[in-house]
Structures are given as structure tokens and as C-alpha cells.
Amino acid sequence: MEKTGLFDLLSNHIINNLIDYVTGVEVGLDSNARKNRSGDAMENIVESYLQLAGYIKNKTYFKEMYKSEVEKRFNIDLSKISNKGKTEKRFDFVFVNNDKIYGVECNYYSSGGSKLNETARSYKNLAIESKDIGNFTFIWLTDGKGWYSAKHNLEETFEELKTTFNLYDLEKGVLNNVDNLTLEEKND
């Protein structure tokens, strides 16, 4: 329970009823009708770790922020990640630390499938496109047993996107040391 982050969810009051939560996980995570539950749960977990790292909602971190909003709020040019202005990327989270901006995508896959491969490819491209944007780093937070069937795609993406992390990394405080991670990634 500690390794999965369940203790953190309980102690931080992210979930209040363990029986309802476990029943929901058992019933909902593998069902297409409820496929967004795992994504919502992952977002809640990530948000709790942002708060534990000292970020403040709507001050130092923002939920569901579009590229154009990031550009306007932080006076940064993200046109390299917009497919020449044709797409409007939405990040699950954006946070700022020491004048550096971090765009975050998070997801959880309880089963395999083509979605994992497509997501890995998409985020690999995003990593390549965003590499040369000063003061901006893309972070991908993902986890789940679904990656066992797509580990080669995940590994390929990790080669380009060194800021790919899982729940264990969050538990170990990766969000507390983002400046160090960024330096390592940029120098890699």
C-alpha cells in the first residue's frame, strides 16, 4: 500500500472511503466505460504531490492549462510545440519553479493496447520539439501495469524524454528537485 501511494492518498485526504475507492478501482479501471477514472485518479495523485512539494494552486501550479494560456501568463514562446500553429496543446499541469516553466502530462494504464504506443510516440515528439525552448521543460508522469506490454515504446521515449517519471519517482520527491533534473536532461 505504501509503494502504490495508497497511504498518501488516505493521509492527505485525497480519498475518504477506502472501501468505495477499492471497489471503484476494481470495477472501473479496466472498463472502457470508465476509462477516465484511472486518468482522473492519476491527476489527483500528481496534484497531491505538487502540493506536498510546496506548489500552490493557481499561483505556482495550474491545472489543465492550454499552450496559449502558458505563453500569455509566462511570456514564453511555445510555437515549436504547436505544429506550426495548427494545434492547441493542453497540459494536465503547469508549474513554475525558479522562473522555469514545466508542462506536465500524466496518465495511468491498467492494461495494454495501441493507446500506450500512440501516447509514447506523441510525447517523444513533444520532447524533441520542446528541447530548445529556454526555461521550459516537458515532464511525463505515467505508470500502470499496461506498460509491461509496451515497455519497448516507453524505453524509446525515455531515450528522448529524460523527464519521464512514475509513481515511485513522485514518492521519492522528484518534484522537489526539478531544477536538478532539468540541468541533467539539458546536459545529456
mmCIF file of C-alpha atoms in Angstrom:
data_model
loop_
_atom_site.group_PDB
_atom_site.id
_atom_site.type_symbol
_atom_site.label_atom_id
_atom_site.label_comp_id
_atom_site.label_asym_id
_atom_site.label_seq_id
_atom_site.Cartn_x
_atom_site.Cartn_y
_atom_site.Cartn_z
ATOM 1 C CA MET A 1 0.000 0.000 0.000
ATOM 2 C CA GLU A 2 2.897 2.325 0.637
ATOM 3 C CA LYS A 3 4.532 1.640 -2.735
ATOM 4 C CA THR A 4 1.302 2.269 -4.646
ATOM 5 C CA GLY A 5 0.760 5.603 -2.887
ATOM 6 C CA LEU A 6 -2.483 4.480 -1.231
ATOM 7 C CA PHE A 7 -1.245 5.518 2.234
ATOM 8 C CA ASP A 8 -0.525 9.004 0.846
ATOM 9 C CA LEU A 9 -3.999 9.203 -0.663
ATOM 10 C CA LEU A 10 -5.532 8.359 2.706
ATOM 11 C CA SER A 11 -3.298 10.509 4.894
ATOM 12 C CA ASN A 12 -3.692 13.537 2.591
ATOM 13 C CA HIS A 13 -7.481 13.006 2.451
ATOM 14 C CA ILE A 14 -7.481 12.604 -1.332
ATOM 15 C CA ILE A 15 -9.811 9.640 -0.757
ATOM 16 C CA ASN A 16 -12.019 9.329 2.304
ATOM 17 C CA ASN A 17 -13.666 5.939 1.936
ATOM 18 C CA LEU A 18 -11.251 3.088 1.277
ATOM 19 C CA ILE A 19 -13.953 0.522 0.517
ATOM 20 C CA ASP A 20 -15.609 2.750 -2.099
ATOM 21 C CA TYR A 21 -12.236 3.596 -3.599
ATOM 22 C CA VAL A 22 -11.099 -0.034 -3.874
ATOM 23 C CA THR A 23 -14.473 -1.088 -5.265
ATOM 24 C CA GLY A 24 -14.240 1.700 -7.834
ATOM 25 C CA VAL A 25 -10.726 0.643 -8.803
ATOM 26 C CA GLU A 26 -11.763 -2.985 -9.110
ATOM 27 C CA VAL A 27 -14.850 -2.187 -11.161
ATOM 28 C CA GLY A 28 -13.681 0.835 -13.118
ATOM 29 C CA LEU A 29 -10.067 0.762 -14.160
ATOM 30 C CA ASP A 30 -10.318 -1.984 -16.769
ATOM 31 C CA SER A 31 -13.645 -0.888 -18.188
ATOM 32 C CA ASN A 32 -13.852 1.223 -21.336
ATOM 33 C CA ALA A 33 -16.983 2.870 -19.979
ATOM 34 C CA ARG A 34 -14.949 4.146 -17.037
ATOM 35 C CA LYS A 35 -11.573 4.592 -18.709
ATOM 36 C CA ASN A 36 -11.178 8.160 -17.487
ATOM 37 C CA ARG A 37 -11.278 7.118 -13.830
ATOM 38 C CA SER A 38 -7.667 5.966 -13.892
ATOM 39 C CA GLY A 39 -6.606 9.218 -15.562
ATOM 40 C CA ASP A 40 -8.538 11.290 -13.032
ATOM 41 C CA ALA A 41 -7.048 9.273 -10.163
ATOM 42 C CA MET A 42 -3.550 9.804 -11.559
ATOM 43 C CA GLU A 43 -4.184 13.551 -11.863
ATOM 44 C CA ASN A 44 -5.352 13.649 -8.251
ATOM 45 C CA ILE A 45 -2.226 11.822 -7.133
ATOM 46 C CA VAL A 46 0.044 14.142 -9.113
ATOM 47 C CA GLU A 47 -1.761 17.175 -7.727
ATOM 48 C CA SER A 48 -1.283 15.924 -4.169
ATOM 49 C CA TYR A 49 2.462 15.531 -4.812
ATOM 50 C CA LEU A 50 2.662 19.034 -6.296
ATOM 51 C CA GLN A 51 1.068 20.344 -3.108
ATOM 52 C CA LEU A 52 3.392 18.269 -0.924
ATOM 53 C CA ALA A 53 6.330 19.785 -2.823
ATOM 54 C CA GLY A 54 5.060 23.227 -1.805
ATOM 55 C CA TYR A 55 3.382 24.364 -5.015
ATOM 56 C CA ILE A 56 0.227 26.441 -4.616
ATOM 57 C CA LYS A 57 -2.766 26.011 -6.919
ATOM 58 C CA ASN A 58 -3.318 28.942 -9.289
ATOM 59 C CA LYS A 59 -0.125 30.615 -8.029
ATOM 60 C CA THR A 60 2.776 28.259 -8.686
ATOM 61 C CA TYR A 61 0.872 25.407 -10.334
ATOM 62 C CA PHE A 62 -2.083 25.345 -12.671
ATOM 63 C CA LYS A 63 -4.363 22.527 -13.736
ATOM 64 C CA GLU A 64 -5.433 21.932 -17.362
ATOM 65 C CA MET A 65 -3.689 24.840 -19.000
ATOM 66 C CA TYR A 66 -3.571 25.409 -22.745
ATOM 67 C CA LYS A 67 -0.367 26.331 -24.567
ATOM 68 C CA SER A 68 -1.713 29.795 -25.404
ATOM 69 C CA GLU A 69 -2.505 30.417 -21.719
ATOM 70 C CA VAL A 70 1.020 29.338 -20.739
ATOM 71 C CA GLU A 71 2.506 31.673 -23.347
ATOM 72 C CA LYS A 72 0.414 34.611 -22.143
ATOM 73 C CA ARG A 73 0.889 34.052 -18.396
ATOM 74 C CA PHE A 74 4.632 33.360 -18.521
ATOM 75 C CA ASN A 75 5.609 35.369 -21.620
ATOM 76 C CA ILE A 76 7.163 32.361 -23.353
ATOM 77 C CA ASP A 77 7.040 31.241 -26.979
ATOM 78 C CA LEU A 78 5.822 27.631 -27.280
ATOM 79 C CA SER A 79 5.161 27.747 -31.017
ATOM 80 C CA LYS A 80 7.606 24.874 -31.573
ATOM 81 C CA ILE A 81 5.120 22.506 -29.926
ATOM 82 C CA SER A 82 2.022 23.690 -31.769
ATOM 83 C CA ASN A 83 2.578 22.021 -35.157
ATOM 84 C CA LYS A 84 3.143 25.431 -36.769
ATOM 85 C CA GLY A 85 0.142 26.928 -35.001
ATOM 86 C CA LYS A 86 -2.242 24.158 -36.064
ATOM 87 C CA THR A 87 -2.740 22.597 -32.629
ATOM 88 C CA GLU A 88 -3.525 23.918 -29.181
ATOM 89 C CA LYS A 89 -1.787 21.651 -26.681
ATOM 90 C CA ARG A 90 -3.355 21.302 -23.244
ATOM 91 C CA PHE A 91 -1.144 20.286 -20.333
ATOM 92 C CA ASP A 92 -2.604 18.429 -17.361
ATOM 93 C CA PHE A 93 -0.473 20.635 -15.104
ATOM 94 C CA VAL A 94 1.872 23.557 -15.498
ATOM 95 C CA PHE A 95 4.074 24.665 -12.648
ATOM 96 C CA VAL A 96 6.815 27.209 -12.189
ATOM 97 C CA ASN A 97 9.978 26.875 -10.126
ATOM 98 C CA ASN A 98 12.775 29.461 -10.102
ATOM 99 C CA ASP A 99 11.463 31.133 -13.277
ATOM 100 C CA LYS A 100 11.409 27.804 -15.132
ATOM 101 C CA ILE A 101 8.147 26.521 -16.551
ATOM 102 C CA TYR A 102 7.210 22.847 -16.539
ATOM 103 C CA GLY A 103 4.446 21.394 -18.695
ATOM 104 C CA VAL A 104 3.189 18.090 -17.282
ATOM 105 C CA GLU A 105 1.191 15.262 -18.796
ATOM 106 C CA CYS A 106 0.101 12.405 -16.578
ATOM 107 C CA ASN A 107 -1.661 9.114 -17.206
ATOM 108 C CA TYR A 108 -2.080 5.636 -15.821
ATOM 109 C CA TYR A 109 -2.575 2.496 -17.885
ATOM 110 C CA SER A 110 -4.017 -0.545 -16.164
ATOM 111 C CA SER A 111 -3.980 -2.547 -19.404
ATOM 112 C CA GLY A 112 -2.073 -2.551 -22.682
ATOM 113 C CA GLY A 113 -3.183 -1.508 -26.128
ATOM 114 C CA SER A 114 -2.495 0.821 -29.002
ATOM 115 C CA LYS A 115 -3.215 3.914 -26.900
ATOM 116 C CA LEU A 116 0.021 3.420 -24.942
ATOM 117 C CA ASN A 117 2.117 3.202 -28.090
ATOM 118 C CA GLU A 118 0.499 6.280 -29.613
ATOM 119 C CA THR A 119 0.911 8.252 -26.385
ATOM 120 C CA ALA A 120 4.584 7.283 -26.121
ATOM 121 C CA ARG A 121 5.176 8.371 -29.738
ATOM 122 C CA SER A 122 3.323 11.635 -29.227
ATOM 123 C CA TYR A 123 5.272 12.535 -26.078
ATOM 124 C CA LYS A 124 8.560 11.574 -27.700
ATOM 125 C CA ASN A 125 7.781 14.113 -30.452
ATOM 126 C CA LEU A 126 6.783 16.710 -27.871
ATOM 127 C CA ALA A 127 10.086 16.165 -26.065
ATOM 128 C CA ILE A 128 12.037 16.674 -29.292
ATOM 129 C CA GLU A 129 10.033 19.781 -30.243
ATOM 130 C CA SER A 130 10.394 21.396 -26.800
ATOM 131 C CA LYS A 131 14.104 20.689 -26.238
ATOM 132 C CA ASP A 132 15.305 24.062 -27.482
ATOM 133 C CA ILE A 133 12.702 26.178 -25.699
ATOM 134 C CA GLY A 134 14.557 28.071 -22.989
ATOM 135 C CA ASN A 135 13.108 27.921 -19.478
ATOM 136 C CA PHE A 136 10.591 25.235 -20.478
ATOM 137 C CA THR A 137 10.689 21.524 -19.692
ATOM 138 C CA PHE A 138 8.147 18.864 -20.565
ATOM 139 C CA ILE A 139 7.534 16.214 -17.888
ATOM 140 C CA TRP A 140 5.620 12.979 -18.398
ATOM 141 C CA LEU A 141 4.294 11.191 -15.320
ATOM 142 C CA THR A 142 2.979 7.737 -16.186
ATOM 143 C CA ASP A 143 2.519 4.373 -14.537
ATOM 144 C CA GLY A 144 0.489 1.185 -14.614
ATOM 145 C CA LYS A 145 0.831 -2.463 -15.486
ATOM 146 C CA GLY A 146 -0.216 -1.694 -19.059
ATOM 147 C CA TRP A 147 3.358 -0.625 -19.744
ATOM 148 C CA TYR A 148 4.577 -4.196 -19.369
ATOM 149 C CA SER A 149 3.191 -4.927 -22.819
ATOM 150 C CA ALA A 150 4.578 -1.708 -24.324
ATOM 151 C CA LYS A 151 7.869 -1.345 -22.485
ATOM 152 C CA HIS A 152 9.900 -1.006 -25.689
ATOM 153 C CA ASN A 153 7.898 2.072 -26.735
ATOM 154 C CA LEU A 154 8.304 3.505 -23.251
ATOM 155 C CA GLU A 155 12.039 2.841 -23.348
ATOM 156 C CA GLU A 156 12.334 4.501 -26.769
ATOM 157 C CA THR A 157 10.501 7.575 -25.488
ATOM 158 C CA PHE A 158 12.658 7.701 -22.371
ATOM 159 C CA GLU A 159 15.740 7.974 -24.594
ATOM 160 C CA GLU A 160 14.411 11.336 -25.834
ATOM 161 C CA LEU A 161 12.451 12.393 -22.742
ATOM 162 C CA LYS A 162 14.626 12.010 -19.652
ATOM 163 C CA THR A 163 11.905 13.663 -17.583
ATOM 164 C CA THR A 164 9.622 10.624 -17.714
ATOM 165 C CA PHE A 165 8.682 9.519 -14.216
ATOM 166 C CA ASN A 166 6.359 7.118 -12.410
ATOM 167 C CA LEU A 167 4.576 6.994 -9.053
ATOM 168 C CA TYR A 168 7.683 5.681 -7.308
ATOM 169 C CA ASP A 169 9.620 8.735 -8.516
ATOM 170 C CA LEU A 170 6.877 11.010 -7.172
ATOM 171 C CA GLU A 171 7.026 9.227 -3.837
ATOM 172 C CA LYS A 172 10.801 9.760 -3.734
ATOM 173 C CA GLY A 173 10.356 13.514 -4.220
ATOM 174 C CA VAL A 174 11.150 14.065 -7.894
ATOM 175 C CA LEU A 175 9.040 17.250 -7.866
ATOM 176 C CA ASN A 176 11.209 18.665 -5.077
ATOM 177 C CA ASN A 177 14.308 18.520 -7.293
ATOM 178 C CA VAL A 178 13.069 19.554 -10.727
ATOM 179 C CA ASP A 179 15.808 22.130 -11.282
ATOM 180 C CA ASN A 180 18.491 19.457 -10.894
ATOM 181 C CA LEU A 181 16.617 17.115 -13.228
ATOM 182 C CA THR A 182 16.324 19.813 -15.842
ATOM 183 C CA LEU A 183 20.054 20.510 -15.762
ATOM 184 C CA GLU A 184 20.821 16.817 -16.131
ATOM 185 C CA GLU A 185 18.372 16.492 -19.020
ATOM 186 C CA LYS A 186 19.652 19.585 -20.844
ATOM 187 C CA ASN A 187 23.262 18.427 -20.447
ATOM 188 C CA ASP A 188 22.522 14.864 -21.551
#
